[in-house]
Coordinates of C-alpha atoms in Angstrom, one line a residue:
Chain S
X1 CA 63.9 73.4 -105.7
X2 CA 62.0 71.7 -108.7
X3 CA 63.4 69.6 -111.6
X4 CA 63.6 71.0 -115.3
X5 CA 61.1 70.2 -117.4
X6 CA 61.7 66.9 -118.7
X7 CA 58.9 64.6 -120.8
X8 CA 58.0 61.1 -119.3
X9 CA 57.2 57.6 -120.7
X10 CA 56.1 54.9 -118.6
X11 CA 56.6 51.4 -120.8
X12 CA 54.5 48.6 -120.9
X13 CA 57.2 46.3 -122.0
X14 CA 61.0 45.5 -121.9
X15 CA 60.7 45.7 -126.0
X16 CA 59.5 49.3 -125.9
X17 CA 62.0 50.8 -123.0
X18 CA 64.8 49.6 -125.4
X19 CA 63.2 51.5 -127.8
X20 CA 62.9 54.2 -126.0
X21 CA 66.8 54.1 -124.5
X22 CA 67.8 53.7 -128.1
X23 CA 66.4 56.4 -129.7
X24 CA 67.0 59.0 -126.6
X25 CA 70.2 57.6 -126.0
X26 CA 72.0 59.6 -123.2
X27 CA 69.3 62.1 -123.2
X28 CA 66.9 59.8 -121.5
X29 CA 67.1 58.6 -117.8
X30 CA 65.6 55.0 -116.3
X31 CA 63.4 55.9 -113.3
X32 CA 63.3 53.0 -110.4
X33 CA 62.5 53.9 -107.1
X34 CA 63.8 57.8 -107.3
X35 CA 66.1 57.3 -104.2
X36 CA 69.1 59.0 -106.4
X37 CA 67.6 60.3 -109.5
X38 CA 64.5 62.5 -107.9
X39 CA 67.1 64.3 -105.5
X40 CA 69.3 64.4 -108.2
X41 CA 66.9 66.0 -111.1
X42 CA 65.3 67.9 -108.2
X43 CA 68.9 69.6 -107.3
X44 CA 69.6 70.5 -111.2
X45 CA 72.5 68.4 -110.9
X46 CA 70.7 66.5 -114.0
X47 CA 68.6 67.6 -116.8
X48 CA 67.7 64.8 -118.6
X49 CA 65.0 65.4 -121.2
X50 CA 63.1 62.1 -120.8
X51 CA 62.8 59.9 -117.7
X52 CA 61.6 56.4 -118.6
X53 CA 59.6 55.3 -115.9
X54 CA 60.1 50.9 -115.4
X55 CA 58.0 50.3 -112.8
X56 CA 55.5 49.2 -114.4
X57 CA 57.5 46.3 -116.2
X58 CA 56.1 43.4 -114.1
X59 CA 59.1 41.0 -115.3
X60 CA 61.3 43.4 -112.9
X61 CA 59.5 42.3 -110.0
X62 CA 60.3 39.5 -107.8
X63 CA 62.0 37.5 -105.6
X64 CA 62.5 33.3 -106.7
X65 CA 65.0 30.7 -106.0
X66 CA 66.7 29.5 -109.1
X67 CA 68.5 26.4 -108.5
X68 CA 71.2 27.2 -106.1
X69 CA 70.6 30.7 -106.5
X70 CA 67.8 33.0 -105.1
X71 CA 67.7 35.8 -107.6
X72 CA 66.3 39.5 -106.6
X73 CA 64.2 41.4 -109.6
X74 CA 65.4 44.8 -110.3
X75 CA 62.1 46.6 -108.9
X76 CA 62.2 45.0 -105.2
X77 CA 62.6 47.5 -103.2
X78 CA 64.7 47.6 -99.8
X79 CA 61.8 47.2 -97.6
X80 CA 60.6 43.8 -99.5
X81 CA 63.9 42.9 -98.8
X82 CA 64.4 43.5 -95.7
X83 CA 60.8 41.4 -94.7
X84 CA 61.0 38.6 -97.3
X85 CA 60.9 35.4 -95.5
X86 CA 62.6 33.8 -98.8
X87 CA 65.6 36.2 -98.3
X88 CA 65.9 35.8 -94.8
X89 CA 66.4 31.9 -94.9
X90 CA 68.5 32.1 -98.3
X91 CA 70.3 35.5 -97.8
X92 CA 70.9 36.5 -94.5
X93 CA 73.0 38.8 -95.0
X94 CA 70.6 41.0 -97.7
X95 CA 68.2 41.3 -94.1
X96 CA 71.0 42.3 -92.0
X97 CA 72.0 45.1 -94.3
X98 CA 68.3 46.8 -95.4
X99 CA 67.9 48.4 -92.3
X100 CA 71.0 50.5 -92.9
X101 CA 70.0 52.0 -96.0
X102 CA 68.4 55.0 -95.4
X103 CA 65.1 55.6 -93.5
X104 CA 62.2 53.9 -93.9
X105 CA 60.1 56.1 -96.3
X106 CA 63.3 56.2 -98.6
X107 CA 63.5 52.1 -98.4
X108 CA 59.7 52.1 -99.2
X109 CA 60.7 53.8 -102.8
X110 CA 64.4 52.2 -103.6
X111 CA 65.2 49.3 -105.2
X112 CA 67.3 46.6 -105.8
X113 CA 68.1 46.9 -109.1
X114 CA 68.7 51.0 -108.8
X115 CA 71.2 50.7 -106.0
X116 CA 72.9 48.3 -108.3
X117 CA 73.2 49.9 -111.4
X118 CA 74.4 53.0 -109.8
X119 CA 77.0 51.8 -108.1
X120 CA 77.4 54.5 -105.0
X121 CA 80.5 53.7 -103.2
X122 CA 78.9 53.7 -99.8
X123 CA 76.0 51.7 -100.8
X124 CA 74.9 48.3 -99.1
X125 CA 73.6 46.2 -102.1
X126 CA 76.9 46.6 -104.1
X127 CA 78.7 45.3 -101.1
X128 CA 77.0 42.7 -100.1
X129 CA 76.6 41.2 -103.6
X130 CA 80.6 41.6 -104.1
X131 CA 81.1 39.5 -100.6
X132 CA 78.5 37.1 -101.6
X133 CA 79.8 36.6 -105.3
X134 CA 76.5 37.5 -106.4
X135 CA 75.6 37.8 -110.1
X136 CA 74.0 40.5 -111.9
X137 CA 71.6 40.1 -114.7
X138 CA 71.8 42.5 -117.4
X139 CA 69.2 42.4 -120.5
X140 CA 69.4 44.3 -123.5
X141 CA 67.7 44.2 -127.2
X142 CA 70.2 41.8 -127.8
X143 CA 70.1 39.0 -125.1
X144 CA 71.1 38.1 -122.1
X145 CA 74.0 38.1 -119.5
X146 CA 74.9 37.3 -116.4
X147 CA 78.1 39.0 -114.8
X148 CA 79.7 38.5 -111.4
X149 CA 79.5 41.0 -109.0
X150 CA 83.3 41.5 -108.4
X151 CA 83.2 42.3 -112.5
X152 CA 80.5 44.7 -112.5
X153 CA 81.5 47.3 -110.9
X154 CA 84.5 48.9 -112.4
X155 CA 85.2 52.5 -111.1
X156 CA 83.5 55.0 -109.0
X157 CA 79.7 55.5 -110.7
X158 CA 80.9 53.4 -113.4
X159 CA 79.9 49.5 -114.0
X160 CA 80.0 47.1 -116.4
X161 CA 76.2 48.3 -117.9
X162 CA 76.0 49.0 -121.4
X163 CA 74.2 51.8 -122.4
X164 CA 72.0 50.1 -124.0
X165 CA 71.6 47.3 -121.1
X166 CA 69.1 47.9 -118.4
X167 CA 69.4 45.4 -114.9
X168 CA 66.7 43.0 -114.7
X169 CA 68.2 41.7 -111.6
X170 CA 70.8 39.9 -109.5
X171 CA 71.5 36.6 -107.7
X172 CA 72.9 35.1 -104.6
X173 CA 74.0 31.6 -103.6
X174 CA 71.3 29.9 -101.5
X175 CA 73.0 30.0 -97.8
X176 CA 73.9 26.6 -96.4
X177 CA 74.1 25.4 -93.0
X178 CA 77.8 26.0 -92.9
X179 CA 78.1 29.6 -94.1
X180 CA 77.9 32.4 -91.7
X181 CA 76.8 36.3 -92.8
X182 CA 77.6 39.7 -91.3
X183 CA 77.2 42.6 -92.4
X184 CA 77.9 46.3 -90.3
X185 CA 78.2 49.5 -91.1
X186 CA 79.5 52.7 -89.0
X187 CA 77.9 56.2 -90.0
X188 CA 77.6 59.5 -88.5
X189 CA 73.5 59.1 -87.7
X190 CA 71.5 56.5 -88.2
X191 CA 70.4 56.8 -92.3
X192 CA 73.3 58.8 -93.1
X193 CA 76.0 57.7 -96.2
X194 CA 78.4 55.3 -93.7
X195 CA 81.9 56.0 -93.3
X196 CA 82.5 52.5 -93.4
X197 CA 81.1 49.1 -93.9
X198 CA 81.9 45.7 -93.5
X199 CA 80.0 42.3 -95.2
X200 CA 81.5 39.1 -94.5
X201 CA 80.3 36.4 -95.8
X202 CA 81.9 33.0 -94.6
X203 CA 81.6 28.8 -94.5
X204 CA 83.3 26.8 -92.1
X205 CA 84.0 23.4 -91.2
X206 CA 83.3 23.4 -87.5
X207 CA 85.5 26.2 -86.1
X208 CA 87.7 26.6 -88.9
X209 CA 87.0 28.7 -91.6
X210 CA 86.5 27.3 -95.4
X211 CA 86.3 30.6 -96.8
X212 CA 85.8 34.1 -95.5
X213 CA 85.0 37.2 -98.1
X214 CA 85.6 40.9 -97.1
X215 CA 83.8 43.2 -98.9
X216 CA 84.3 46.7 -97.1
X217 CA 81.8 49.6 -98.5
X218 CA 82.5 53.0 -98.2
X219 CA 86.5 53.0 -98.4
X220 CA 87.3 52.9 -102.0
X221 CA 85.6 53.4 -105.7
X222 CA 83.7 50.4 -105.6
X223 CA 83.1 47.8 -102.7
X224 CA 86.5 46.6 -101.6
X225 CA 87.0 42.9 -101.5
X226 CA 90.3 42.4 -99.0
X227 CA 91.6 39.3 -101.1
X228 CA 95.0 39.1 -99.5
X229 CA 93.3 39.0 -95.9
X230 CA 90.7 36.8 -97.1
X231 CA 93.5 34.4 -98.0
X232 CA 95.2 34.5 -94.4
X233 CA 91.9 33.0 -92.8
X234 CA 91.5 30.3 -95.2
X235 CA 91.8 26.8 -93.0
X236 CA 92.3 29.3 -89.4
X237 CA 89.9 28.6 -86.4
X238 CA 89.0 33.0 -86.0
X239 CA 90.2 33.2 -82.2
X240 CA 91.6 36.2 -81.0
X241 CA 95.2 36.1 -82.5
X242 CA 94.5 35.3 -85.9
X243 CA 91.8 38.5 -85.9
X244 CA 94.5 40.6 -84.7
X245 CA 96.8 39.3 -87.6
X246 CA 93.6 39.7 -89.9
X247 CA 93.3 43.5 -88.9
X248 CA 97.2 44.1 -89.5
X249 CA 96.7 42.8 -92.6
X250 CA 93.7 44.7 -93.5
X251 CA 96.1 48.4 -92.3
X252 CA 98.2 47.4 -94.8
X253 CA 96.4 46.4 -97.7
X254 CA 93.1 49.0 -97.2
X255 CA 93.8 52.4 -99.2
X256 CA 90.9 54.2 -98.3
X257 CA 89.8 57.6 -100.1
X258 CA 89.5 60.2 -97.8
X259 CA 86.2 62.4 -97.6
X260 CA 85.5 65.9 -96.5
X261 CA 85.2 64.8 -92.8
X262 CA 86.8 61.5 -92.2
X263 CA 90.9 61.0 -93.1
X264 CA 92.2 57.4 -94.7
X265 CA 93.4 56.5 -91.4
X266 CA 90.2 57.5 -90.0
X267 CA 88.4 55.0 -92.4
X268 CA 91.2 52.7 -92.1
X269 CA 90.9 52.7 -88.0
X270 CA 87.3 52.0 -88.6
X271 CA 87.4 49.7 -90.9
X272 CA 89.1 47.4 -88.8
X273 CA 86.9 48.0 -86.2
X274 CA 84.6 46.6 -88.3
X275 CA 86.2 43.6 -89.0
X276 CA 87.7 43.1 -85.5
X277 CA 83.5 42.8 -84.6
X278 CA 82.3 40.7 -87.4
X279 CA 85.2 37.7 -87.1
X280 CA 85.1 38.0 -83.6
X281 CA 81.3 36.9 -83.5
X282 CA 81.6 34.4 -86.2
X283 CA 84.4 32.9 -83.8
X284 CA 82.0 33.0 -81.3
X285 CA 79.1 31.8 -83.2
X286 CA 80.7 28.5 -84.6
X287 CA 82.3 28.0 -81.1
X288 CA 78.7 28.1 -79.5
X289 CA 77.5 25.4 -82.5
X290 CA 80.5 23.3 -82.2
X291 CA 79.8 22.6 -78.7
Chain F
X1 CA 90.4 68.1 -101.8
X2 CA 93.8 67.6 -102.1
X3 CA 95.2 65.5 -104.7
X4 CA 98.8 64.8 -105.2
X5 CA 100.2 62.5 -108.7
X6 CA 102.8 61.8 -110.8
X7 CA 102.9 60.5 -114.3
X8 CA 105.8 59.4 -116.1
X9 CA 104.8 60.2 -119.6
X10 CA 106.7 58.8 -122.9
X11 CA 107.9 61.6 -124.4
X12 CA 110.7 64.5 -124.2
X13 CA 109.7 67.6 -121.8
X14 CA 109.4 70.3 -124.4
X15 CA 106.7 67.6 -126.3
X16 CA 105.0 67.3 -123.3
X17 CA 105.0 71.0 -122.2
X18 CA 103.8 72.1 -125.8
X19 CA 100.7 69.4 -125.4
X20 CA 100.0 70.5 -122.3
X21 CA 99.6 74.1 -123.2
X22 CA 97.6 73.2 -126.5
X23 CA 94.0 73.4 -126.7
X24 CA 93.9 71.0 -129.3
X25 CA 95.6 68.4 -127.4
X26 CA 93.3 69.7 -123.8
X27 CA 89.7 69.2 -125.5
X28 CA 90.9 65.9 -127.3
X29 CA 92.0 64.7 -123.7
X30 CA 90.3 65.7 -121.1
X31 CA 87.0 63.6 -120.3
X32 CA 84.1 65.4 -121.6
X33 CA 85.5 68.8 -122.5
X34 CA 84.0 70.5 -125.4
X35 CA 85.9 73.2 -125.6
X36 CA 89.6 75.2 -124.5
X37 CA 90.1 78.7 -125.4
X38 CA 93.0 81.0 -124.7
X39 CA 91.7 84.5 -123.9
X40 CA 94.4 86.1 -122.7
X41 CA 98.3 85.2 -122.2
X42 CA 97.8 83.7 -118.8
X43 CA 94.1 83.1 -119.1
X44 CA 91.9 80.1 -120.7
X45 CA 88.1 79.4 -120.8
X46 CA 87.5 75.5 -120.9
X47 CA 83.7 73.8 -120.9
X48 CA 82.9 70.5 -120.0
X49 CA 80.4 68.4 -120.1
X50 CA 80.8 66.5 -116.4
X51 CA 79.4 62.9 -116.3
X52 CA 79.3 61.9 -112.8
X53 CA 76.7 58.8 -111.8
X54 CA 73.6 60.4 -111.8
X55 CA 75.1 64.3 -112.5
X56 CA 75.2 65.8 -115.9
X57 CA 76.2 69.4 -115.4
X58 CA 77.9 71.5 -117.9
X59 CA 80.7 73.1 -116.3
X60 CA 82.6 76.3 -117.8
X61 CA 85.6 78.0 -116.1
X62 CA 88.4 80.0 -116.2
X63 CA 92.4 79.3 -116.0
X64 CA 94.6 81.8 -114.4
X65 CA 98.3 80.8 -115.3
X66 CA 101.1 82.2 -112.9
X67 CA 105.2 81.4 -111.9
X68 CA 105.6 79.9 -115.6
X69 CA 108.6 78.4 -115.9
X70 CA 108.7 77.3 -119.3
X71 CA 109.3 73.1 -119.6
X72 CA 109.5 73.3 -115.9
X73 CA 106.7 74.1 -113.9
X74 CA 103.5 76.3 -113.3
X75 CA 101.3 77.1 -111.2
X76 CA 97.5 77.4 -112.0
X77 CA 94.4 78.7 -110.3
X78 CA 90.9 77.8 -111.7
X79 CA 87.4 78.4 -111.1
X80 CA 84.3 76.7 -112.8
X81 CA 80.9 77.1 -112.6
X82 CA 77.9 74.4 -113.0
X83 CA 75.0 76.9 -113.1
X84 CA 72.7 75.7 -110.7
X85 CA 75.0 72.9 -109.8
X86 CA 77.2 74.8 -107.9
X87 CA 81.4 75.9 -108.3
X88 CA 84.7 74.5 -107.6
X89 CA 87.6 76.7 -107.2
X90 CA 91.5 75.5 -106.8
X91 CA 95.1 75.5 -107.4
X92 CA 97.0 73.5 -108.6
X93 CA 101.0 73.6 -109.5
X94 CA 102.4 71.1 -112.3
X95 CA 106.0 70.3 -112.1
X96 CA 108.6 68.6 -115.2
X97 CA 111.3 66.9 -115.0
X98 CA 113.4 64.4 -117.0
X99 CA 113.2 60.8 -116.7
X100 CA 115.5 59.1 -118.8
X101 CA 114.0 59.8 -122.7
X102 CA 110.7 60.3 -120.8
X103 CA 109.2 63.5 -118.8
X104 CA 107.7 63.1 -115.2
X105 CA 105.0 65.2 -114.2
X106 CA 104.2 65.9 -110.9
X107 CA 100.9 67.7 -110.2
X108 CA 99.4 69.0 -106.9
X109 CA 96.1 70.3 -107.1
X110 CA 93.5 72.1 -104.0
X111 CA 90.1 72.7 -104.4
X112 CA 87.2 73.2 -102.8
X113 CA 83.5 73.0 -103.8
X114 CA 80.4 75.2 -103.0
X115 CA 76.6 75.4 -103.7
X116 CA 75.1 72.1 -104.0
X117 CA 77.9 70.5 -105.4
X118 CA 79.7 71.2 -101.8
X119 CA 76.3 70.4 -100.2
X120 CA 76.3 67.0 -101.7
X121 CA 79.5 66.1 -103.7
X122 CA 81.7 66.7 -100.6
X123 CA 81.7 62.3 -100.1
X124 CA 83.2 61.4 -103.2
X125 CA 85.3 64.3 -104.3
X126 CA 88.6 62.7 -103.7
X127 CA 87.7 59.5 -105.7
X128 CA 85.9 61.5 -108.5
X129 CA 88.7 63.9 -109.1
X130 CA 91.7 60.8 -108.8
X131 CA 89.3 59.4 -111.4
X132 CA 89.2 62.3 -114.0
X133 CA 92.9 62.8 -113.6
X134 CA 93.6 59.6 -114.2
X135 CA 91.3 59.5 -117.3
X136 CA 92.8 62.6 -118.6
X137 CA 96.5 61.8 -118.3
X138 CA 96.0 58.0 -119.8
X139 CA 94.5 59.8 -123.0
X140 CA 97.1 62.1 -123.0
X141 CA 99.8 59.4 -122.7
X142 CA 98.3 57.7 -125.8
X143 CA 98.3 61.3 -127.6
X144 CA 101.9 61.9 -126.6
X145 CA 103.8 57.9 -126.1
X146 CA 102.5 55.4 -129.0
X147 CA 102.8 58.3 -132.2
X148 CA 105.2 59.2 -133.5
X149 CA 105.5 63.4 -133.8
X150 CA 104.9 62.9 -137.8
X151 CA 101.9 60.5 -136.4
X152 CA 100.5 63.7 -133.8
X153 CA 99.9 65.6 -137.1
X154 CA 96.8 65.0 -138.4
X155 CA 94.5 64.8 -135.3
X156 CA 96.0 67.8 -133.9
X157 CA 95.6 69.9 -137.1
X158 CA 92.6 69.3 -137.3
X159 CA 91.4 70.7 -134.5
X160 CA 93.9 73.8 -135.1
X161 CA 91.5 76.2 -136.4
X162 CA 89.2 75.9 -133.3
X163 CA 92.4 77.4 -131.5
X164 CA 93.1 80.2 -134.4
X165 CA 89.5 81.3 -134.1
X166 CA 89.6 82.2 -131.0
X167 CA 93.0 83.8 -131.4
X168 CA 91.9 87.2 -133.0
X169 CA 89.9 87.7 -129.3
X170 CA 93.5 88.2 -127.7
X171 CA 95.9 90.6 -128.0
X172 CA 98.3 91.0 -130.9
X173 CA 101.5 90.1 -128.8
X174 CA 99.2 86.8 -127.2
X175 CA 98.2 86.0 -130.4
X176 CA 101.3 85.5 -131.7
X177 CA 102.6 83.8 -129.0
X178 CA 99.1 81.6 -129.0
X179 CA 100.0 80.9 -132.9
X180 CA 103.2 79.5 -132.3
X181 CA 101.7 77.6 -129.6
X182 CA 99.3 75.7 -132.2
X183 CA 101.8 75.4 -134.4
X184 CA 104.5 73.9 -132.7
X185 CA 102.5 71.0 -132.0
X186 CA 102.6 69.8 -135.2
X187 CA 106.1 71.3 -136.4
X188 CA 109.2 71.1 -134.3
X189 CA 109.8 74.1 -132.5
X190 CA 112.4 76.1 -134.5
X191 CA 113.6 78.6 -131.8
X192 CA 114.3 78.4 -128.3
X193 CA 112.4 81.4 -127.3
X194 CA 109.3 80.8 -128.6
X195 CA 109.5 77.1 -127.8
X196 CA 109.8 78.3 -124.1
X197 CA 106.6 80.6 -124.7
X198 CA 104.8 77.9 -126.0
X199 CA 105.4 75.5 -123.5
X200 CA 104.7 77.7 -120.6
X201 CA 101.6 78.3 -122.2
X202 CA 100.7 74.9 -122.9
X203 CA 101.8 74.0 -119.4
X204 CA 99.6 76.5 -118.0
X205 CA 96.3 75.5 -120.3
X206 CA 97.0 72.1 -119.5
X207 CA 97.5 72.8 -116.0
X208 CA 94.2 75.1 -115.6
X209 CA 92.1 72.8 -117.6
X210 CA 93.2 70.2 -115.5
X211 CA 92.5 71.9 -112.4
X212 CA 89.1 72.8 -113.4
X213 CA 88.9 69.4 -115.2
X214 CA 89.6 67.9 -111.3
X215 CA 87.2 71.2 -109.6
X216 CA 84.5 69.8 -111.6
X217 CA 84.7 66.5 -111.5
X218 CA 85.4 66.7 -107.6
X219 CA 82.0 68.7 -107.5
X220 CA 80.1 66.3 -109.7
X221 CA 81.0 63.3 -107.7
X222 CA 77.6 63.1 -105.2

């Protein structure tokens, strides 16, 4: 099947695409990478009359440390991502998480800054920026802002992006010697939408943890921090008993939405699977440096 | 897609009854839709425009009203269609009951997707369609809880005549009832009878419009 007709402007500067979204309002639709809005025009599901292509707004582009912070332009895509050498030694988690999104053709075309401002549920960016207490950028005619991650996503498809706001971007804390990333995802096939996903993102002071964020994709609205766990494994060396106390917490705070195929308990079940992996190799990661 | 709720809404049961089966009081509160018309004694049309991430699809369906209990309960079935989008189809059965000065409403609702909305929508349908109920029952709570009745007057008449419009497409006895229905929104209902009519009705749009509302929403969600 073939989109509608639709026209299509491809601005040469942030000054004109505000333009453009101001006088189109809802009629007009920002194109990134097309990983969501091609499929979706494509299927009818949308019929926007005017796609505003950005890619050619350099200022989108990008990946620089800022300080303490390495911040991610809008128009990376996945791929970049996933083989930046900055991002690797800064971010580990951002590499451990590209190759889950999608295939490589599709990772090749999304972006950053796409997967962000949509917001999917099941989506890896979103999750690993809520575990990382990442901060999205957010220009519009007016200024500036930055928003944390945990703020700017609000309810299923819906964030904290005005319409007249477009996302130049997001950034993470630089990773230090005493934080340790995971991030793991379980889904039918390899590529496919995952049932469930976990990002932890954790500092420690030998064995015993400073800090540990959970930040589970796929089981509610919007990336699922598990703040009450979280708070168990503050100051706890991870060994075997207090994971087993961290995944009877997680049964009983995790409400998952059930899909066509997979029950809460299902997600819940997997969930802490998730969890059970991802602390139990931290444990065994610090262990190993310890000694 | 099951979805099972309850609301405890600030107001007495024959209020919330007659909102529920106005079409004034549907449009103004359901997210997106643009229209509710009663075509028949059991039956309303409702359109929508659905808003779903990256889905805009206008959605119109039909609301079949059956085991009207008036104040009490109802049971709806519903069917929309997005055009090239796909369907939802469903059931759903409201229930009222007194909660103090308040009225709790208990809804159930089934549905089920096809086309590409089923193809694709089938992830987040449960989420979407918690989320459009949820939308729809805190603007109806506003309607209903923080006016007073005298208060309810002015934003409901003036979307009246949208209702009386479509009321010479119905039958004379429908209309009649349908025209009590509009009016007892804004007036206090003088008799028992038609106050019953009119809240099984409004039960029944609010129900069906819901329903489809949830169909939609559920099919909408990619």
């Amino acid at each position: 099947m073939k989109s509608a007709a639709f026209d299509y402007v491809k601005p040469a500067a942030m000054a004109e695409l505000f333009e453009l979204l101001q006088s189109h309002g809802d009629d007009a639709r920002i194109l990134a990478g097309g990983q969501t809005l091609l499929a979706t025009l494509n299927m009818r599901l949308s019929e926007p009359k005017l796609v505003i292509d950005i890619t050619g707004l350099q200022e989108l582009r990008g990946i620089h440390q800022v300080g303490d912070r390495l911040f991610i332009g809008a128009l990376t895509t996945h791929t970049e991502i996933e083989n930046s050498a900055l991002v690797s030694q800064h971010a580990p988690m951002l590499t451990m998480a590209a190759p889950h999104i999608a295939h490589r053709a599709i990772r090749n075309s999304g972006t950053w800054g796409g997967s962000i401002a949509y917001g999917d549920p099941a989506a890896e960016w979103p999750c690993c920026l809520c575990a990382m207490d990442g901060h999205v950028h957010l220009q519009s005619p007016n200024g500036s802002r930055k928003i944390s991650a945990t703020d700017f996503f609000i309810d299923l498809y819906t964030t904290a992006l005005a319409p007249d706001e477009v996302v130049v971007g997001a950034d993470v804390p630089l990773a230090s010697q005493a934080d340790w990333f995971a991030f793991d995802e379980l889904a039918r096939r390899h590529g496919d939408y995952a049932v469930a996903g976990l990002a932890v993102a954790a500092s420690f002071t030998g064995k015993v943890a400073q800090r540990v964020n959970l930040a589970f994709l796929g089981i509610g609205t919007i990336p699922w921090r598990a703040r009450r766990t979280e708070a168990l494994l503050v100051g706890k060396t991870l060994d075997l008993a207090t994971v087993e106390i961290a995944v009877a917490s997680l049964k009983a705070e995790l409400d998952p939405l059930p899909d066509l195929t997979h029950s809460p308990e299902t997600k819940r079940h997997l969930a802490t699977v998730l969890a059970r992996r991802l602390l139990s190799a931290a444990h065994a990661n610090r262990s190993a440096i310890a000694v | 897609m099951e979805l099972t709720g309850e609301v405890v809404i600030n107001a007495a049961r024959t209020r919330v009854w007659i909102a529920l089966n106005d079409p004034a009081v549907l449009t103004a509160c359901i997210p997106g839709c643009e229209a509710v018309e009663q075509v028949g004694p059991l039956e309303k049309t409702a359109r929508m425009l659905v808003k779903v991430g990256p889905v805009r699809a206008k959605f119109s369906g039909r609301i079949l009203m059956s085991d009207v209990v008036e104040s009490e309960r109802c049971a709806m079935t519903f069917e929309g269609s997005g055009g090239a989008a796909g369907m939802a189809r469903g059931r759903s059965q409201v229930e009222l009951s007194d909660e103090g000065e308040s009225t709790r409403l208990h809804y159930t609702v089934q549905a089920s997707v096809a086309g590409k909305l089923g193809l694709v929508g089938g992830r987040m349908i449960d989420g979407a369609a918690k989320q459009m109920a949820d939308q729809f029952f805190n603007a109806f709570q506003l309607h209903l809880a923080p006016a007073q009745p005298d208060a309810d007057k002015l934003p409901t008449e003036s979307k009246a005549p949208k209702s009386a419009q479509v009321q010479p497409l119905v039958t004379h006895s429908r209309s009649e009832d349908m025209t009590v229905a509009g009016a007892t929104v804004t007036r206090q209902p003088t008799s028992k009878l038609t106050d019953d009519m009119e809240w099984l009705r409004v039960k029944w749009f609010a129900m069906g419009v819901l329903a489809t509302a949830i169909g939609v929403w559920l099919g909408a969600q990619l």
